[in-house]
Amino acid sequence: MQIQWFPGHMNKARNEVKAALPKVDLLIEVLDARIPYSSENPMLRELRGDKPALKVLAKSDLADPQLTQQWLEWHERKDGVKAKAITTDNIPLIRSIPSLCAKMLPHKQGEGSRIMAMIAGIPNVGKSTLINALAGRTVAKTGNEAAVTKSQQRINIANGISLLDTPGMLWPKIENPGSGFRLAAVGSVKETAMEYEDVAAPIMKYLLKYYPDRLVDRYGLDDVPTDMLEAFDTIGAKRGCLGKRGLVDYERVCKIVITELRSGRLGPITLETPELIETELAELEVELAARAKEKSERKLKRKATFKARNQRT
Ligand SMILES: Nc1nc2c(ncn2[C@@H]2O[C@H](COP(=O)(O)OP(=O)(O)O)[C@@H](O)[C@H]2O)c(=O)[nH]1
Ligand SMILES: [Mg+2]
């Protein structure tokens, strides 16, 4: 499954974030705690330069607490920035963010000086919800991503911190195919750009490996299914997803599993582990190298053909 992102959109998003950065002292990058690697924007580190940053793993109520801890450590180690898990309905946790930001910029503390912060992240990670939670009132529209508001109001939050009311919009990871289906599974890809079956099949394989008991509990199964197909067949039958001739309607059962996963009804689940990502990245490197080799061989062949043809004339 490949996410379609157009270079024009990506450039526009990058330019908007770039334009806002000079006014900003600190960047808060929001990630989805269920996919703490795949919801990261590959470009942001380069864009922010030396500017202090805080990574926030939002929706941690939907994620596996043990893996959230591992991912926080992973991000802090990799980027040398502070990382924090939040859920937007936990007010004390939200209140700790401004004081954390203030501590990151000690030289900016003092009378009259304010710290300007900007929230950035890919669609659907919880940026607007976080802005509203920090502001203590509704200033940003949540849910469906609206067109970028041009206003960019400053909102005073706490501890001498001001926040831009419009989040920086970024695009998701597009090279790693594994990231693609996980982004779709949590709802960061438009429904029209995905097929439930393409998303649910690899997700089911992951669930069978990492969370088999949750499947057994949720769907009242007698045993852990031996493979992905058996899982959909059994769950489909249990949920009455039978089509013609009593065969399981895979589209329907796939949609049920993805919907229940998204809403947290399968329990708190994280869809990637640091080890899994390391493996995928190593595989991706091999594939990209193979693609590059193929491309350069094609180029050489074309040159040789051109040369041979034109020597004869
Ligand atoms: N369970 C849960 N849902 C959240 C949390 N934060 C945001 N959401 C939901 O995630 C969806 C997307 O949030 P939104 O703030 O619009 O994301 P944005 O596109 O990054 O601005 C909304 O339905 C929110 O209600 C959270 O901490 N926990
Ligand atoms: Mg939003």
Coordinates of N, CA and C in Angstrom, one line a residue, residues 19-201:
A19 N 8.1 29.3 6.9 CA 7.8 30.8 7.0 C 7.4 31.1 8.4
A20 N 6.8 30.2 9.2 CA 6.4 30.5 10.5 C 7.5 30.4 11.5
L21 N 8.5 29.6 11.2 CA 9.6 29.2 12.1 C 10.4 30.4 12.7
P22 N 10.7 31.5 11.9 CA 11.5 32.6 12.5 C 10.8 33.2 13.7
K23 N 9.4 33.2 13.8 CA 8.7 33.8 14.9 C 8.6 32.8 16.1
V24 N 9.1 31.6 15.9 CA 8.9 30.6 16.9 C 10.2 30.2 17.6
D25 N 10.0 30.1 19.0 CA 11.2 29.8 19.8 C 11.3 28.3 20.0
L26 N 10.2 27.6 19.9 CA 10.1 26.2 20.3 C 9.1 25.5 19.5
L27 N 9.4 24.3 19.1 CA 8.5 23.5 18.3 C 8.0 22.3 19.1
I28 N 6.6 22.1 19.1 CA 6.1 20.9 19.7 C 5.6 20.0 18.6
E29 N 6.3 18.9 18.4 CA 5.9 18.0 17.3 C 5.0 16.9 17.9
V30 N 3.7 16.8 17.4 CA 2.8 15.8 17.9 C 2.9 14.5 17.0
L31 N 3.0 13.4 17.7 CA 3.1 12.1 17.1 C 1.9 11.3 17.6
D32 N 1.5 10.3 16.9 CA 0.4 9.4 17.4 C 1.1 8.2 18.1
A33 N 0.8 8.1 19.4 CA 1.5 7.1 20.3 C 1.3 5.7 19.8
R34 N 0.3 5.4 18.9 CA 0.2 4.1 18.4 C 1.2 3.8 17.2
I35 N 1.7 4.9 16.6 CA 2.7 4.7 15.5 C 3.7 5.8 15.7
P36 N 4.5 5.7 16.7 CA 5.4 6.8 17.1 C 6.6 7.0 16.1
Y37 N 6.8 6.0 15.2 CA 7.8 6.2 14.2 C 7.1 6.7 12.9
S38 N 6.1 6.0 12.5 CA 5.5 6.3 11.2 C 4.7 7.7 11.2
S39 N 4.3 8.2 12.3 CA 3.6 9.5 12.3 C 4.6 10.7 12.5
E40 N 5.9 10.3 12.4 CA 6.9 11.4 12.5 C 7.1 12.0 11.1
N41 N 7.4 13.3 11.0 CA 7.7 13.9 9.7 C 9.2 13.8 9.5
P42 N 9.6 13.3 8.3 CA 11.0 13.1 8.1 C 11.8 14.4 7.9
M43 N 11.0 15.5 7.6 CA 11.7 16.7 7.3 C 11.9 17.7 8.4
L44 N 11.1 17.5 9.5 CA 11.0 18.5 10.5 C 12.4 18.8 11.2
R45 N 13.2 17.8 11.4 CA 14.4 18.0 12.1 C 15.3 19.0 11.4
E46 N 15.3 18.7 10.0 CA 16.2 19.6 9.2 C 15.6 21.0 9.2
L47 N 14.3 21.2 9.2 CA 13.7 22.5 9.1 C 13.9 23.3 10.4
R48 N 13.9 22.6 11.5 CA 14.0 23.4 12.8 C 15.4 23.8 13.1
G49 N 16.4 23.1 12.6 CA 17.8 23.4 12.9 C 18.1 23.2 14.4
D50 N 18.6 24.2 15.0 CA 19.0 24.1 16.4 C 17.8 24.5 17.4
K51 N 16.7 24.8 16.8 CA 15.6 25.2 17.7 C 15.2 24.1 18.6
P52 N 14.9 24.4 19.9 CA 14.5 23.4 20.9 C 13.2 22.8 20.4
A53 N 13.0 21.5 20.7 CA 11.8 20.9 20.3 C 11.3 19.9 21.4
L54 N 10.0 19.7 21.5 CA 9.4 18.7 22.4 C 8.6 17.8 21.5
K55 N 8.8 16.5 21.7 CA 8.0 15.5 21.0 C 6.9 15.0 21.9
V56 N 5.7 15.1 21.4 CA 4.5 14.7 22.2 C 3.9 13.4 21.6
L57 N 3.8 12.4 22.3 CA 3.1 11.2 21.8 C 1.7 11.3 22.3
A58 N 0.8 11.8 21.4 CA -0.6 12.0 21.8 C -1.4 10.7 21.6
K59 N -2.6 10.7 22.2 CA -3.5 9.5 22.1 C -2.8 8.3 22.8
S60 N -2.0 8.6 23.9 CA -1.4 7.5 24.5 C -2.4 6.6 25.3
D61 N -3.6 7.1 25.5 CA -4.6 6.2 26.1 C -5.0 5.1 25.2
L62 N -4.7 5.2 23.9 CA -5.0 4.1 22.9 C -3.8 3.2 22.7
A63 N -2.6 3.6 23.2 CA -1.4 2.9 22.9 C -1.0 2.0 24.1
D64 N -0.1 1.0 23.8 CA 0.4 0.1 24.8 C 1.4 0.8 25.7
P65 N 1.1 0.9 27.0 CA 2.0 1.7 27.9 C 3.5 1.3 27.9
Q66 N 3.7 0.0 27.8 CA 5.1 -0.5 27.8 C 5.9 -0.1 26.6
L67 N 5.2 -0.1 25.4 CA 5.8 0.3 24.2 C 6.0 1.8 24.1
T68 N 5.0 2.5 24.7 CA 5.1 4.0 24.8 C 6.4 4.4 25.5
Q69 N 6.7 3.7 26.6 CA 7.9 4.0 27.3 C 9.1 3.7 26.5
Q70 N 9.1 2.6 25.7 CA 10.3 2.3 24.9 C 10.4 3.4 23.8
W71 N 9.3 3.8 23.2 CA 9.4 4.8 22.2 C 9.8 6.2 22.7
L72 N 9.4 6.5 23.9 CA 9.9 7.8 24.4 C 11.4 7.8 24.5
E73 N 11.9 6.7 25.0 CA 13.4 6.6 25.2 C 14.1 6.6 23.8
W74 N 13.4 5.9 22.8 CA 14.0 5.9 21.5 C 14.1 7.3 20.9
H75 N 13.0 8.1 21.0 CA 13.0 9.4 20.4 C 14.0 10.3 21.1
E76 N 14.1 10.2 22.5 CA 15.1 11.0 23.2 C 16.5 10.7 22.8
R77 N 16.7 9.4 22.6 CA 18.1 9.0 22.3 C 18.4 9.4 20.8
K78 N 17.5 9.3 19.9 CA 17.8 9.5 18.5 C 17.9 11.0 18.2
D79 N 17.0 11.8 18.8 CA 17.0 13.2 18.4 C 17.5 14.2 19.5
G80 N 17.8 13.6 20.7 CA 18.3 14.5 21.8 C 17.3 15.5 22.2
V81 N 16.0 15.2 22.0 CA 15.0 16.1 22.5 C 14.2 15.5 23.6
K82 N 13.4 16.3 24.3 CA 12.5 15.7 25.3 C 11.3 15.1 24.7
A83 N 10.9 14.0 25.1 CA 9.6 13.3 24.6 C 8.7 13.0 25.7
K84 N 7.4 13.2 25.5 CA 6.4 13.1 26.6 C 5.1 12.4 26.0
A85 N 4.6 11.5 26.8 CA 3.3 10.9 26.3 C 2.2 11.6 27.0
I86 N 1.1 11.9 26.2 CA 0.0 12.6 26.7 C -1.3 12.0 26.2
T87 N -2.4 12.3 26.9 CA -3.7 12.1 26.3 C -4.5 13.3 26.6
T88 N -5.2 13.8 25.7 CA -5.7 15.2 25.8 C -6.8 15.4 26.8
D89 N -7.4 14.3 27.4 CA -8.3 14.5 28.4 C -7.7 14.4 29.8
N90 N -6.4 14.2 29.9 CA -5.7 14.2 31.2 C -5.2 15.6 31.4
I91 N -5.9 16.5 32.1 CA -5.6 17.9 32.3 C -4.3 18.1 33.0
P92 N -4.0 17.4 34.1 CA -2.7 17.7 34.8 C -1.5 17.4 33.8
L93 N -1.7 16.4 33.0 CA -0.6 16.1 32.0 C -0.4 17.2 31.0
I94 N -1.6 17.7 30.6 CA -1.5 18.8 29.6 C -0.9 20.1 30.3
R95 N -1.3 20.3 31.5 CA -0.7 21.5 32.2 C 0.8 21.4 32.4
S96 N 1.3 20.2 32.4 CA 2.8 20.1 32.6 C 3.6 20.5 31.4
I97 N 2.9 20.6 30.2 CA 3.6 20.9 29.0 C 4.2 22.4 29.0
P98 N 3.4 23.4 29.4 CA 4.0 24.7 29.4 C 5.2 24.9 30.3
S99 N 5.2 24.2 31.5 CA 6.3 24.4 32.4 C 7.5 23.6 31.8
L100 N 7.3 22.5 31.1 CA 8.3 21.8 30.5 C 9.0 22.7 29.4
C101 N 8.2 23.3 28.6 CA 8.7 24.2 27.6 C 9.5 25.4 28.2
A102 N 9.0 25.9 29.3 CA 9.7 27.0 29.9 C 11.1 26.6 30.4
K103 N 11.1 25.4 30.9 CA 12.4 24.9 31.4 C 13.4 24.7 30.2
M104 N 12.9 24.5 29.0 CA 13.8 24.2 27.9 C 14.4 25.5 27.4
L105 N 13.9 26.7 27.8 CA 14.4 28.0 27.3 C 14.6 28.9 28.6
P106 N 15.6 28.5 29.4 CA 15.8 29.2 30.7 C 16.2 30.7 30.4
H107 N 17.0 30.9 29.3 CA 17.4 32.3 29.0 C 16.3 33.2 28.6
K108 N 15.1 32.6 28.2 CA 14.0 33.4 27.8 C 13.1 33.7 29.0
Q109 N 13.4 33.2 30.1 CA 12.5 33.4 31.3 C 12.8 34.8 31.8
G110 N 11.7 35.4 32.4 CA 11.9 36.7 33.0 C 10.8 37.6 32.7
E111 N 10.9 38.8 33.2 CA 9.8 39.8 33.1 C 9.6 40.2 31.6
G112 N 8.4 40.1 31.2 CA 8.0 40.7 29.9 C 8.3 39.8 28.7
S113 N 9.3 38.8 28.9 CA 9.6 38.1 27.7 C 8.7 36.9 27.6
R114 N 8.3 36.6 26.3 CA 7.4 35.5 26.1 C 8.1 34.5 25.2
I115 N 7.7 33.2 25.4 CA 8.2 32.2 24.5 C 7.1 31.8 23.5
M116 N 7.5 31.8 22.2 CA 6.5 31.5 21.2 C 6.7 30.0 20.8
A117 N 5.6 29.3 20.9 CA 5.6 27.9 20.5 C 4.7 27.6 19.4
M118 N 5.1 26.6 18.6 CA 4.2 26.2 17.5 C 4.1 24.6 17.6
I119 N 2.8 24.2 17.3 CA 2.5 22.8 17.3 C 2.5 22.3 15.8
A120 N 3.2 21.2 15.6 CA 3.3 20.7 14.2 C 3.1 19.2 14.2
G121 N 2.7 18.7 13.0 CA 2.5 17.3 12.9 C 1.7 16.9 11.7
I122 N 1.6 15.6 11.4 CA 0.9 15.1 10.2 C -0.6 15.1 10.6
P123 N -1.5 14.9 9.6 CA -2.9 15.0 9.9 C -3.4 13.9 10.9
N124 N -4.4 14.3 11.7 CA -5.1 13.4 12.6 C -4.4 13.0 13.8
V125 N -3.2 13.5 14.1 CA -2.5 13.0 15.3 C -3.0 13.7 16.6
G126 N -3.8 14.8 16.5 CA -4.3 15.4 17.7 C -3.8 16.8 17.9
K127 N -3.3 17.5 16.9 CA -2.8 18.8 17.0 C -3.8 19.8 17.5
S128 N -5.0 19.9 16.8 CA -6.0 20.8 17.2 C -6.5 20.6 18.6
T129 N -6.7 19.3 18.9 CA -7.2 18.9 20.3 C -6.2 19.4 21.3
L130 N -4.9 19.3 21.1 CA -3.9 19.7 22.0 C -3.9 21.2 22.1
I131 N -4.0 21.9 21.0 CA -4.1 23.4 21.1 C -5.3 23.9 22.0
N132 N -6.4 23.2 21.7 CA -7.6 23.6 22.5 C -7.4 23.3 24.0
A133 N -6.8 22.1 24.3 CA -6.6 21.7 25.7 C -5.6 22.7 26.4
L134 N -4.6 23.1 25.6 CA -3.6 24.1 26.2 C -4.2 25.4 26.4
A135 N -5.1 25.8 25.4 CA -5.7 27.1 25.5 C -6.9 27.2 26.5
G136 N -7.4 26.0 26.9 CA -8.5 25.9 27.8 C -9.8 26.3 27.2
R137 N -9.8 26.4 25.9 CA -11.1 26.8 25.1 C -10.9 26.4 23.7
T138 N -12.0 26.4 22.9 CA -11.9 26.0 21.5 C -11.4 27.1 20.6
V139 N -10.1 26.9 20.2 CA -9.6 27.9 19.2 C -9.3 27.2 17.9
A140 N -9.1 25.9 17.9 CA -8.8 25.2 16.6 C -9.8 24.2 16.4
K141 N -10.2 24.0 15.1 CA -11.2 23.0 14.7 C -10.6 21.6 14.7
T142 N -11.3 20.7 15.4 CA -10.7 19.3 15.4 C -11.4 18.5 14.4
G143 N -11.0 17.2 14.3 CA -11.6 16.3 13.4 C -11.1 16.5 12.0
N144 N -12.0 16.6 11.0 CA -11.5 16.7 9.7 C -10.6 17.9 9.4
E145 N -9.5 17.6 8.8 CA -8.5 18.7 8.6 C -9.1 19.7 7.6
A146 N -9.3 20.9 8.1 CA -9.8 22.0 7.3 C -8.7 22.6 6.5
A147 N -9.0 23.5 5.6 CA -8.0 24.2 4.9 C -7.2 25.0 5.9
V148 N -6.0 25.3 5.6 CA -5.1 26.0 6.6 C -5.7 27.4 6.8
T149 N -5.9 27.7 8.1 CA -6.4 29.0 8.5 C -5.2 30.0 8.3
K150 N -5.5 31.1 7.8 CA -4.4 32.1 7.5 C -4.1 33.0 8.8
S151 N -5.1 33.0 9.7 CA -5.0 34.0 10.8 C -3.7 33.9 11.6
Q152 N -3.3 32.8 12.1 CA -2.2 32.6 13.0 C -2.2 33.6 14.2
Q153 N -3.3 33.4 15.0 CA -3.4 34.2 16.2 C -2.4 33.7 17.3
R154 N -2.0 34.5 18.2 CA -1.2 34.0 19.3 C -2.1 33.9 20.5
I155 N -2.0 32.8 21.2 CA -2.8 32.5 22.4 C -1.8 32.4 23.5
N156 N -2.1 33.2 24.6 CA -1.3 33.0 25.8 C -1.8 31.8 26.5
I157 N -0.8 30.9 26.8 CA -1.3 29.7 27.6 C -0.8 29.8 29.1
A158 N 0.4 29.4 29.4 CA 0.8 29.5 30.8 C 2.3 29.6 30.8
N159 N 2.9 29.9 32.0 CA 4.3 30.0 32.2 C 5.0 30.9 31.1
G160 N 4.4 32.0 30.7 CA 5.0 32.9 29.7 C 5.1 32.3 28.3
I161 N 4.3 31.3 28.0 CA 4.3 30.7 26.7 C 3.1 31.2 25.9
S162 N 3.4 31.5 24.6 CA 2.3 31.8 23.7 C 2.4 30.7 22.6
L163 N 1.2 30.5 22.0 CA 1.1 29.4 21.1 C 0.4 29.9 19.8
L164 N 0.9 29.5 18.6 CA 0.2 29.9 17.4 C -1.1 29.0 17.3
D165 N -2.2 29.6 16.9 CA -3.5 28.9 16.9 C -3.6 27.9 15.7
T166 N -2.7 28.1 14.7 CA -2.8 27.2 13.6 C -1.6 26.3 13.6
P167 N -1.8 25.0 13.6 CA -0.7 24.0 13.7 C 0.0 24.0 12.4
G168 N 1.3 23.6 12.4 CA 2.1 23.4 11.2 C 1.7 22.0 10.7
M169 N 1.2 22.0 9.4 CA 0.8 20.8 8.8 C 2.0 20.1 8.1
L170 N 2.2 18.8 8.4 CA 3.3 18.1 7.7 C 2.7 16.9 7.1
W171 N 3.5 16.2 6.3 CA 3.1 15.0 5.6 C 3.7 13.8 6.2
P172 N 3.1 12.6 6.1 CA 3.6 11.4 6.7 C 4.8 10.8 6.0
K173 N 5.4 9.8 6.6 CA 6.4 9.0 5.9 C 5.8 8.3 4.7
I174 N 6.5 8.4 3.6 CA 6.0 7.8 2.4 C 6.8 6.7 1.8
E175 N 8.1 6.6 2.2 CA 8.9 5.6 1.6 C 8.7 4.2 2.1
N176 N 8.5 4.1 3.4 CA 8.4 2.8 4.0 C 7.0 2.2 3.9
P177 N 6.8 1.1 3.1 CA 5.5 0.6 2.9 C 4.8 0.2 4.2
G178 N 5.5 -0.3 5.2 CA 4.9 -0.7 6.5 C 4.3 0.5 7.2
S179 N 5.0 1.7 7.0 CA 4.4 2.9 7.6 C 3.1 3.2 6.9
G180 N 3.0 3.0 5.7 CA 1.8 3.3 4.9 C 0.6 2.6 5.5
F181 N 0.6 1.3 5.7 CA -0.6 0.7 6.1 C -0.9 1.0 7.6
R182 N 0.1 1.3 8.4 CA -0.1 1.6 9.8 C -0.8 3.0 9.9
L183 N -0.3 3.9 9.0 CA -0.9 5.3 9.0 C -2.4 5.1 8.6
A184 N -2.7 4.3 7.7 CA -4.1 4.1 7.2 C -4.9 3.4 8.4
A185 N -4.2 2.5 9.1 CA -4.9 1.8 10.2 C -5.4 2.7 11.3
V186 N -4.6 3.7 11.6 CA -5.0 4.6 12.7 C -5.9 5.8 12.2
G187 N -6.0 5.9 10.9 CA -6.9 6.9 10.3 C -6.2 8.2 9.8
S188 N -4.9 8.1 9.6 CA -4.2 9.3 9.1 C -4.2 9.3 7.6
V189 N -4.9 8.4 6.9 CA -5.0 8.4 5.4 C -6.4 8.5 5.1
K190 N -6.8 9.3 4.1 CA -8.2 9.5 3.7 C -8.8 8.1 3.4
E191 N -10.1 7.9 3.8 CA -10.8 6.6 3.5 C -10.8 6.3 2.0
T192 N -10.8 7.4 1.2 CA -10.9 7.2 -0.2 C -9.6 6.7 -0.8
A193 N -8.5 6.8 -0.1 CA -7.2 6.5 -0.6 C -6.8 5.1 -0.1
M194 N -7.7 4.4 0.5 CA -7.3 3.0 1.0 C -8.3 2.0 0.8
E195 N -7.9 0.7 0.8 CA -8.9 -0.4 0.8 C -8.7 -1.0 2.2
Y196 N -9.9 -1.3 2.8 CA -9.8 -1.9 4.2 C -9.0 -3.2 4.2
E197 N -9.2 -4.0 3.1 CA -8.5 -5.3 3.1 C -7.0 -5.2 3.0
D198 N -6.5 -4.2 2.3 CA -5.1 -4.0 2.2 C -4.5 -3.6 3.5
V199 N -5.3 -2.9 4.3 CA -4.8 -2.4 5.6 C -4.9 -3.5 6.7
A200 N -6.1 -4.1 6.6 CA -6.4 -5.1 7.7 C -5.5 -6.4 7.6
A201 N -5.1 -6.8 6.4 CA -4.4 -8.0 6.3 C -3.0 -7.9 7.1

